[in-house]
Amino acid sequence: MSTPPTVKPPPLSNLKVLEFAGLAPGPFAGLLLADAGASVLRIDRPISGPNSPAPPAADLLTRHKSSLPLDLKSPSARPLLLSLIRRADVLIDPFRPGVLEKLGLGPDYILNEVNPGLIYARMTGFRRDGRYRDMAGHDINYLAVSGVLSMLGPSSKKKGGKPSPPINILGDFAGGGAVLFQGILMALLAKQQQNGGDGKGGQVVEANMVDGANYLATFPRFARKTLTGSLPRGENLLDGGCPYYDVYETKDEGRYMAVGALEPQFFGQLMKGLGLEGLGWERKRYDRDTWDELRGVLERKFREKTRKEWEDVFDGTDACCTPVLGYDELENGEKEGREGDQRPVVTLRESPLLAVKKGAKKEDDVVRLGQGEGVEGEGYVGQPLEIGKGGKEVLESWLGWVEGREFRVEGGEVVLLKEEPATKAKL
């Protein structure tokens, strides 16, 4: 697809990112950078054996990325790695604290001796200086010690009403990778503003999922000191306690409608659509003593029609009543006008990000859907990145190196034929 002349390249087109292979948050930060046009090279562990095939790594957050196999513990890999770091703008460290330091690749050495302009971005689960810093953990653990998990789940008054972990969105992705991405952008902006493009001004960006998730919870944390959120979990306005901010099953079992009719005018539209207008609920909506009764009324009412029938009632209204859609519906729902096509995280009208969905050809589509050919799976099927795929091309693009002249592939790993002089800095 040819890009319309009025559309500029993606905003991070000149950015070089070195991403050490990891899981979830680090790769997601790299994905956000790659979708914005950055050249992202993932450093993978090599596959042993000269004739071994290159299986894909477990990571599915790989679109628009390339891979290069390097054994970080091998002395022969170090000169090549340092050459890449010297050319990179951003390095993504997904490891537990101390891993890269033990390999002689910690930020003090890298920023002082190798690349003083590098943005050295580090992602951990727990705080680096906290009580749990030396412990392993997963999304549920980071949410637990951040305080966020205590706010999630049904009311403790209900049977089995314990805190309930969501899918790993809040820790790994929202509080982890997306926060690291923001930190990288802030560091790049600070570098540009403070140093006038002199090649210096690099710094360490440290993100962790405890603080990231906790920051996302700023409003509900504040709300605990107000009438909005001062009650126990599951009994407040926005956590399922309020009957007109909840989910209701419809006549077709397993289908639901989501209700968020908080404001009086929206509540009035909801009552009208449900056939409950003029029965006094508009006047009693703030009386918590009537909430259980109202919830029962709404439960019975929504079971009178199928989800499709309720959609026909509420589509185009201000009742704040919408269907709960599953991804299986969205993936194949474009013909029904569903908002299921996967798009870039944000629309930049002058310099759109790279496309996820295939087939955007008109200029308006390029702006909304992103520029470029799109990717296999169109955002619904993750495509594993084969170890080594695209790595040779990145070596040529970043360093001007050609296979057989500066390097060769030996036993599934890239090996230098001659060391770049600049990599002989003090180790």
Short mmCIF file of C-alpha atoms in Angstrom, two decimals:
data_model
loop_
_atom_site.label_atom_id
_atom_site.label_comp_id
_atom_site.label_asym_id
_atom_site.label_seq_id
_atom_site.Cartn_x
_atom_site.Cartn_y
_atom_site.Cartn_z
CA MET A 1 0.00 0.00 0.00
CA SER A 2 1.36 3.42 -0.90
CA THR A 3 1.10 5.95 1.87
CA PRO A 4 -0.85 9.08 0.85
CA PRO A 5 1.49 12.07 0.43
CA THR A 6 -0.23 14.04 3.18
CA VAL A 7 0.62 11.38 5.77
CA LYS A 8 4.01 11.59 7.44
CA PRO A 9 5.99 8.61 8.75
CA PRO A 10 5.01 7.20 12.17
CA PRO A 11 6.19 9.38 15.07
CA LEU A 12 8.99 7.12 16.34
CA SER A 13 10.35 6.08 12.93
CA ASN A 14 13.97 6.99 13.74
CA LEU A 15 14.04 5.37 17.17
CA LYS A 16 16.23 2.29 17.74
CA VAL A 17 15.13 0.04 20.59
CA LEU A 18 17.01 -2.92 22.02
CA GLU A 19 14.58 -5.19 23.89
CA PHE A 20 15.89 -8.07 25.96
CA ALA A 21 13.43 -10.96 25.65
CA GLY A 22 11.00 -11.22 28.55
CA LEU A 23 7.34 -11.80 29.26
CA ALA A 24 4.33 -9.45 29.26
CA PRO A 25 5.25 -5.92 30.47
CA GLY A 26 8.65 -5.48 28.80
CA PRO A 27 7.49 -6.82 25.43
CA PHE A 28 4.32 -4.73 25.69
CA ALA A 29 6.37 -1.55 26.09
CA GLY A 30 8.37 -2.65 23.07
CA LEU A 31 5.15 -3.33 21.16
CA LEU A 32 3.87 0.19 21.85
CA LEU A 33 7.16 1.61 20.57
CA ALA A 34 7.15 -0.67 17.51
CA ASP A 35 3.55 0.22 16.64
CA ALA A 36 4.64 3.86 16.67
CA GLY A 37 7.32 3.10 14.08
CA ALA A 38 10.40 2.38 16.21
CA SER A 39 12.89 -0.24 15.05
CA VAL A 40 12.67 -2.79 17.87
CA LEU A 41 15.25 -5.59 18.01
CA ARG A 42 14.56 -8.35 20.52
CA ILE A 43 17.62 -10.11 21.92
CA ASP A 44 16.79 -13.81 22.28
CA ARG A 45 18.61 -16.78 23.72
CA PRO A 46 20.17 -18.76 20.87
CA ILE A 47 18.98 -22.23 19.95
CA SER A 48 21.65 -24.84 20.64
CA GLY A 49 22.93 -26.92 17.75
CA PRO A 50 23.98 -25.70 14.30
CA ASN A 51 21.14 -27.51 12.51
CA SER A 52 18.40 -26.83 15.02
CA PRO A 53 15.33 -25.06 13.68
CA ALA A 54 14.47 -21.69 15.15
CA PRO A 55 11.24 -22.17 17.10
CA PRO A 56 9.23 -19.13 18.11
CA ALA A 57 9.67 -17.73 21.58
CA ALA A 58 6.71 -17.75 23.98
CA ASP A 59 6.16 -14.02 23.44
CA LEU A 60 3.22 -13.04 21.21
CA LEU A 61 3.69 -9.27 21.58
CA THR A 62 5.92 -9.22 18.54
CA ARG A 63 4.39 -7.29 15.66
CA HIS A 64 6.74 -4.99 13.78
CA LYS A 65 9.73 -6.39 15.73
CA SER A 66 12.88 -8.30 14.73
CA SER A 67 14.95 -10.87 16.61
CA LEU A 68 18.64 -11.57 17.10
CA PRO A 69 19.95 -14.62 19.01
CA LEU A 70 22.76 -13.82 21.46
CA ASP A 71 24.09 -15.67 24.49
CA LEU A 72 24.46 -12.87 27.03
CA LYS A 73 26.91 -14.94 29.06
CA SER A 74 29.19 -15.60 26.11
CA PRO A 75 32.31 -13.40 25.84
CA SER A 76 32.11 -13.62 22.05
CA ALA A 77 28.64 -12.02 22.07
CA ARG A 78 29.65 -9.05 24.16
CA PRO A 79 31.33 -6.92 21.44
CA LEU A 80 28.34 -7.28 19.14
CA LEU A 81 25.93 -6.47 21.95
CA LEU A 82 27.91 -3.38 22.94
CA SER A 83 27.90 -2.23 19.31
CA LEU A 84 24.12 -2.47 19.27
CA ILE A 85 23.79 -0.67 22.61
CA ARG A 86 26.03 2.10 21.33
CA ARG A 87 23.65 2.70 18.39
CA ALA A 88 20.44 2.23 20.35
CA ASP A 89 18.24 5.03 21.68
CA VAL A 90 16.37 2.83 24.17
CA LEU A 91 17.22 -0.38 26.02
CA ILE A 92 14.43 -2.39 27.68
CA ASP A 93 15.54 -4.45 30.69
CA PRO A 94 12.79 -6.90 31.79
CA PHE A 95 14.89 -8.86 34.28
CA ARG A 96 14.81 -9.06 38.05
CA PRO A 97 17.11 -6.56 39.83
CA GLY A 98 20.81 -7.29 39.43
CA VAL A 99 20.69 -9.60 36.39
CA LEU A 100 22.27 -7.21 33.90
CA GLU A 101 24.67 -5.88 36.54
CA LYS A 102 26.03 -9.41 37.01
CA LEU A 103 26.61 -9.56 33.26
CA GLY A 104 28.54 -6.30 33.34
CA LEU A 105 25.73 -4.51 31.51
CA GLY A 106 24.27 -2.42 34.34
CA PRO A 107 23.24 1.18 33.75
CA ASP A 108 26.24 2.74 35.49
CA TYR A 109 28.68 1.12 33.08
CA ILE A 110 26.49 1.47 29.98
CA LEU A 111 25.62 5.14 30.48
CA ASN A 112 29.15 6.16 31.52
CA GLU A 113 31.25 4.06 29.16
CA VAL A 114 29.16 2.95 26.20
CA ASN A 115 26.24 5.25 25.37
CA PRO A 116 25.66 8.38 27.48
CA GLY A 117 22.53 9.20 25.49
CA LEU A 118 20.77 5.88 26.08
CA ILE A 119 17.36 5.65 27.72
CA TYR A 120 17.88 2.62 29.96
CA ALA A 121 14.33 1.42 30.72
CA ARG A 122 13.88 -1.11 33.54
CA MET A 123 10.73 -3.05 34.39
CA THR A 124 10.18 -4.94 37.63
CA GLY A 125 7.15 -6.33 39.46
CA PHE A 126 7.88 -5.24 43.03
CA ARG A 127 9.69 -2.03 43.94
CA ARG A 128 13.46 -2.23 43.61
CA ASP A 129 13.84 -0.82 47.13
CA GLY A 130 10.84 -2.48 48.74
CA ARG A 131 10.17 -5.33 51.13
CA TYR A 132 9.47 -7.81 48.33
CA ARG A 133 12.28 -6.81 45.96
CA ASP A 134 14.06 -10.20 46.06
CA MET A 135 10.89 -12.29 45.66
CA ALA A 136 9.33 -13.78 42.55
CA GLY A 137 5.78 -12.69 41.76
CA HIS A 138 3.05 -12.40 39.18
CA ASP A 139 0.33 -9.89 38.37
CA ILE A 140 -1.87 -11.07 41.25
CA ASN A 141 0.96 -10.55 43.76
CA TYR A 142 1.79 -7.05 42.57
CA LEU A 143 -1.88 -6.04 42.76
CA ALA A 144 -2.13 -7.63 46.20
CA VAL A 145 0.66 -5.62 47.83
CA SER A 146 -0.31 -2.43 46.00
CA GLY A 147 -3.75 -2.36 47.64
CA VAL A 148 -5.54 -2.54 44.30
CA LEU A 149 -6.61 -6.19 44.62
CA SER A 150 -8.45 -5.42 47.86
CA MET A 151 -10.87 -3.25 45.84
CA LEU A 152 -11.66 -5.84 43.15
CA GLY A 153 -14.36 -8.49 43.34
CA PRO A 154 -17.81 -8.97 44.81
CA SER A 155 -19.02 -7.71 48.15
CA SER A 156 -17.48 -9.43 51.14
CA LYS A 157 -21.04 -9.92 52.42
CA LYS A 158 -21.76 -12.40 49.62
CA LYS A 159 -20.84 -16.05 49.77
CA GLY A 160 -17.38 -16.39 48.30
CA GLY A 161 -17.05 -12.63 48.28
CA LYS A 162 -13.27 -12.54 48.32
CA PRO A 163 -11.00 -10.24 46.32
CA SER A 164 -10.97 -11.41 42.71
CA PRO A 165 -7.95 -11.01 40.42
CA PRO A 166 -8.73 -9.75 36.92
CA ILE A 167 -6.94 -11.06 33.85
CA ASN A 168 -3.40 -9.68 33.99
CA ILE A 169 -4.31 -6.30 32.56
CA LEU A 170 -3.82 -3.99 35.54
CA GLY A 171 -0.36 -5.16 36.59
CA ASP A 172 1.48 -6.53 33.57
CA PHE A 173 0.07 -4.21 30.95
CA ALA A 174 -1.61 -1.04 32.28
CA GLY A 175 0.54 -0.64 35.39
CA GLY A 176 3.61 -2.25 33.83
CA GLY A 177 4.32 -2.03 30.12
CA ALA A 178 2.18 1.03 29.40
CA VAL A 179 3.70 2.92 32.34
CA LEU A 180 7.21 2.01 31.20
CA PHE A 181 6.30 3.26 27.72
CA GLN A 182 5.22 6.59 29.21
CA GLY A 183 8.45 6.81 31.15
CA ILE A 184 10.48 6.18 27.99
CA LEU A 185 8.64 8.94 26.14
CA MET A 186 9.15 11.37 29.05
CA ALA A 187 12.87 10.55 29.15
CA LEU A 188 13.20 11.08 25.40
CA LEU A 189 11.42 14.42 25.69
CA ALA A 190 13.63 15.46 28.62
CA LYS A 191 16.71 14.51 26.63
CA GLN A 192 15.57 16.60 23.69
CA GLN A 193 14.70 19.62 25.81
CA GLN A 194 17.68 19.59 28.13
CA ASN A 195 20.55 18.73 25.86
CA GLY A 196 19.81 20.25 22.49
CA GLY A 197 20.61 17.08 20.60
CA ASP A 198 24.22 16.78 21.80
CA GLY A 199 24.00 12.97 22.05
CA LYS A 200 24.03 12.93 25.84
CA GLY A 201 21.21 13.20 28.33
CA GLY A 202 20.46 9.52 28.70
CA GLN A 203 19.00 8.29 31.94
CA VAL A 204 17.55 5.30 33.74
CA VAL A 205 13.77 4.84 33.68
CA GLU A 206 12.54 2.56 36.46
CA ALA A 207 8.98 1.28 36.42
CA ASN A 208 7.38 -1.35 38.63
CA MET A 209 3.94 -2.87 38.57
CA VAL A 210 3.15 -2.13 42.22
CA ASP A 211 3.51 1.62 41.79
CA GLY A 212 2.07 1.54 38.28
CA ALA A 213 -1.13 -0.23 39.35
CA ASN A 214 -1.38 1.94 42.45
CA TYR A 215 -1.14 5.08 40.33
CA LEU A 216 -3.99 3.83 38.15
CA ALA A 217 -6.02 3.45 41.33
CA THR A 218 -5.58 7.11 42.32
CA PHE A 219 -9.26 8.00 42.02
CA PRO A 220 -10.73 4.98 43.86
CA ARG A 221 -8.07 5.43 46.54
CA PHE A 222 -9.13 9.03 47.04
CA ALA A 223 -12.79 7.99 46.85
CA ARG A 224 -12.35 5.82 49.95
CA LYS A 225 -12.39 9.08 51.95
CA THR A 226 -15.64 10.22 50.32
CA LEU A 227 -19.23 8.99 50.08
CA THR A 228 -18.48 7.58 46.62
CA GLY A 229 -16.23 4.80 47.84
CA SER A 230 -16.11 4.69 51.63
CA LEU A 231 -18.02 1.42 52.07
CA PRO A 232 -16.55 -2.10 51.88
CA ARG A 233 -15.75 -3.66 48.51
CA GLY A 234 -18.78 -4.28 46.32
CA GLU A 235 -21.06 -1.84 48.15
CA ASN A 236 -20.05 1.45 46.54
CA LEU A 237 -21.27 3.47 43.60
CA LEU A 238 -18.79 2.17 41.02
CA ASP A 239 -17.90 -1.35 42.19
CA GLY A 240 -21.23 -3.14 41.83
CA GLY A 241 -22.99 -1.79 44.89
CA CYS A 242 -25.24 0.55 42.91
CA PRO A 243 -28.05 -1.18 40.94
CA TYR A 244 -27.88 1.32 38.09
CA TYR A 245 -24.15 0.77 37.64
CA ASP A 246 -24.08 -2.99 37.19
CA VAL A 247 -24.45 -5.88 34.71
CA TYR A 248 -27.70 -7.79 34.09
CA GLU A 249 -28.36 -11.11 32.41
CA THR A 250 -30.86 -11.11 29.56
CA LYS A 251 -33.43 -13.67 28.40
CA ASP A 252 -30.84 -15.50 26.33
CA GLU A 253 -28.80 -17.07 29.14
CA GLY A 254 -25.16 -16.08 29.27
CA ARG A 255 -25.74 -12.71 27.57
CA TYR A 256 -25.63 -9.44 29.47
CA MET A 257 -26.34 -5.73 29.34
CA ALA A 258 -24.13 -3.21 31.14
CA VAL A 259 -25.84 -0.30 32.88
CA GLY A 260 -24.08 2.92 33.86
CA ALA A 261 -26.96 5.36 34.24
CA LEU A 262 -25.49 7.48 37.04
CA GLU A 263 -26.72 10.96 36.13
CA PRO A 264 -30.45 11.79 36.57
CA GLN A 265 -31.08 12.40 32.87
CA PHE A 266 -29.45 9.09 31.94
CA PHE A 267 -31.35 7.24 34.66
CA GLY A 268 -34.56 8.70 33.29
CA GLN A 269 -33.75 7.34 29.84
CA LEU A 270 -33.02 3.93 31.37
CA MET A 271 -36.38 3.85 33.16
CA LYS A 272 -38.15 4.88 29.98
CA GLY A 273 -36.51 2.14 27.93
CA LEU A 274 -37.31 -0.49 30.55
CA GLY A 275 -40.93 0.59 30.83
CA LEU A 276 -40.43 1.70 34.45
CA GLU A 277 -40.93 5.41 33.89
CA GLY A 278 -43.19 7.23 36.39
CA LEU A 279 -43.09 4.51 39.07
CA GLY A 280 -41.11 6.65 41.50
CA TRP A 281 -37.64 5.20 40.95
CA GLU A 282 -36.36 8.51 39.63
CA ARG A 283 -37.13 10.09 43.00
CA LYS A 284 -35.76 7.21 45.11
CA ARG A 285 -32.58 6.50 43.13
CA TYR A 286 -30.28 8.04 45.77
CA ASP A 287 -31.88 6.14 48.66
CA ARG A 288 -29.56 3.21 49.38
CA ASP A 289 -32.30 1.53 51.40
CA THR A 290 -34.18 0.94 48.12
CA TRP A 291 -31.18 -0.33 46.11
CA ASP A 292 -31.76 -4.04 46.78
CA GLU A 293 -35.37 -3.71 45.72
CA LEU A 294 -34.43 -1.79 42.57
CA ARG A 295 -31.79 -4.36 41.70
CA GLY A 296 -34.41 -7.10 41.88
CA VAL A 297 -36.70 -5.11 39.60
CA LEU A 298 -33.92 -4.61 37.07
CA GLU A 299 -32.88 -8.26 37.18
CA ARG A 300 -36.41 -9.40 36.40
CA LYS A 301 -36.93 -6.75 33.74
CA PHE A 302 -33.77 -7.52 31.77
CA ARG A 303 -34.68 -11.21 31.69
CA GLU A 304 -37.85 -10.36 29.78
CA LYS A 305 -36.00 -9.72 26.50
CA THR A 306 -32.98 -11.04 24.67
CA ARG A 307 -29.81 -8.98 24.49
CA LYS A 308 -30.53 -8.21 20.83
CA GLU A 309 -34.00 -6.92 21.77
CA TRP A 310 -32.55 -4.70 24.49
CA GLU A 311 -29.95 -3.40 22.04
CA ASP A 312 -32.79 -2.40 19.73
CA VAL A 313 -34.36 -0.51 22.63
CA PHE A 314 -31.27 1.33 23.86
CA ASP A 315 -29.08 1.87 20.80
CA GLY A 316 -28.97 5.59 20.03
CA THR A 317 -30.21 6.64 23.47
CA ASP A 318 -28.50 8.24 26.46
CA ALA A 319 -29.53 5.48 28.86
CA CYS A 320 -25.91 4.32 29.22
CA CYS A 321 -27.05 0.77 28.54
CA THR A 322 -24.92 -1.32 26.21
CA PRO A 323 -24.34 -5.00 25.40
CA VAL A 324 -21.48 -6.91 27.02
CA LEU A 325 -19.65 -8.13 23.93
CA GLY A 326 -17.19 -11.00 23.75
CA TYR A 327 -14.12 -10.97 21.55
CA ASP A 328 -15.54 -13.86 19.54
CA GLU A 329 -18.36 -11.54 18.51
CA LEU A 330 -16.09 -8.58 17.88
CA GLU A 331 -13.63 -10.51 15.75
CA ASN A 332 -16.33 -11.33 13.22
CA GLY A 333 -18.70 -8.49 13.96
CA GLU A 334 -17.67 -5.83 11.47
CA LYS A 335 -20.64 -6.65 9.25
CA GLU A 336 -22.90 -5.78 12.19
CA GLY A 337 -21.17 -2.48 12.77
CA ARG A 338 -19.35 -3.69 15.88
CA GLU A 339 -16.25 -1.75 16.95
CA GLY A 340 -14.10 -4.86 16.73
CA ASP A 341 -11.40 -3.93 14.23
CA GLN A 342 -8.12 -3.53 16.09
CA ARG A 343 -6.55 -0.09 15.69
CA PRO A 344 -3.44 1.71 16.93
CA VAL A 345 -3.58 2.79 20.56
CA VAL A 346 -4.12 6.41 19.53
CA THR A 347 -4.84 8.32 16.31
CA LEU A 348 -2.24 10.84 15.20
CA ARG A 349 -3.80 12.56 12.22
CA GLU A 350 -0.58 13.83 10.62
CA SER A 351 1.68 10.86 11.40
CA PRO A 352 -0.47 7.77 12.10
CA LEU A 353 0.97 4.77 13.87
CA LEU A 354 1.48 1.48 12.05
CA ALA A 355 -1.57 -0.54 11.10
CA VAL A 356 -2.78 -3.69 12.82
CA LYS A 357 -5.77 -4.41 10.57
CA LYS A 358 -5.01 -5.23 6.95
CA GLY A 359 -6.44 -3.44 3.97
CA ALA A 360 -6.53 0.28 4.87
CA LYS A 361 -6.15 2.00 1.50
CA LYS A 362 -8.06 5.29 1.52
CA GLU A 363 -6.48 8.26 3.26
CA ASP A 364 -9.20 8.44 5.91
CA ASP A 365 -8.71 4.74 6.66
CA VAL A 366 -4.96 5.22 7.00
CA VAL A 367 -5.48 7.99 9.55
CA ARG A 368 -7.94 5.94 11.63
CA LEU A 369 -6.53 2.46 11.19
CA GLY A 370 -2.82 3.23 10.86
CA GLN A 371 -0.42 3.18 7.96
CA GLY A 372 1.26 0.17 6.40
CA GLU A 373 0.08 -3.27 5.41
CA GLY A 374 -1.16 -4.44 8.80
CA VAL A 375 -0.20 -7.73 10.43
CA GLU A 376 -1.22 -11.37 10.27
CA GLY A 377 -4.03 -12.08 12.71
CA GLU A 378 -5.15 -8.44 12.65
CA GLY A 379 -4.85 -8.10 16.41
CA TYR A 380 -6.80 -11.27 17.25
CA VAL A 381 -4.12 -13.90 16.67
CA GLY A 382 -0.69 -13.26 18.11
CA GLN A 383 2.13 -14.21 15.75
CA PRO A 384 5.23 -15.63 17.46
CA LEU A 385 8.48 -14.06 16.31
CA GLU A 386 10.92 -16.70 15.14
CA ILE A 387 14.27 -16.39 16.85
CA GLY A 388 16.62 -14.61 14.48
CA LYS A 389 13.94 -13.35 12.10
CA GLY A 390 14.84 -9.92 10.75
CA GLY A 391 17.99 -9.68 12.87
CA LYS A 392 20.41 -9.58 9.94
CA GLU A 393 18.44 -6.76 8.37
CA VAL A 394 18.60 -4.77 11.61
CA LEU A 395 22.38 -5.25 11.81
CA GLU A 396 22.65 -3.78 8.35
CA SER A 397 20.19 -0.97 9.10
CA TRP A 398 21.66 0.04 12.48
CA LEU A 399 25.33 -0.78 11.94
CA GLY A 400 25.87 -1.15 8.22
CA TRP A 401 27.04 -4.72 8.74
CA VAL A 402 26.72 -7.47 6.14
CA GLU A 403 26.75 -11.21 6.76
CA GLY A 404 30.06 -12.72 5.70
CA ARG A 405 31.89 -9.44 6.06
CA GLU A 406 31.34 -8.27 9.67
CA PHE A 407 29.57 -11.31 11.08
CA ARG A 408 28.50 -14.87 10.47
CA VAL A 409 25.83 -17.14 11.96
CA GLU A 410 27.38 -20.00 13.85
CA GLY A 411 25.42 -22.59 15.84
CA GLY A 412 22.32 -20.47 15.74
CA GLU A 413 24.14 -17.42 17.13
CA VAL A 414 25.56 -14.33 15.47
CA VAL A 415 29.34 -14.08 15.80
CA LEU A 416 31.52 -11.11 14.86
CA LEU A 417 34.30 -11.63 12.35
CA LYS A 418 36.12 -8.56 13.60
CA GLU A 419 35.50 -6.44 16.64
CA GLU A 420 34.41 -2.87 16.18
CA PRO A 421 37.17 -0.66 17.66
CA ALA A 422 34.77 1.36 19.76
CA THR A 423 33.66 -1.76 21.62
CA LYS A 424 37.07 -2.12 23.25
CA ALA A 425 36.15 0.35 25.97
CA LYS A 426 37.03 -0.57 29.54
CA LEU A 427 34.82 -3.45 30.74
#
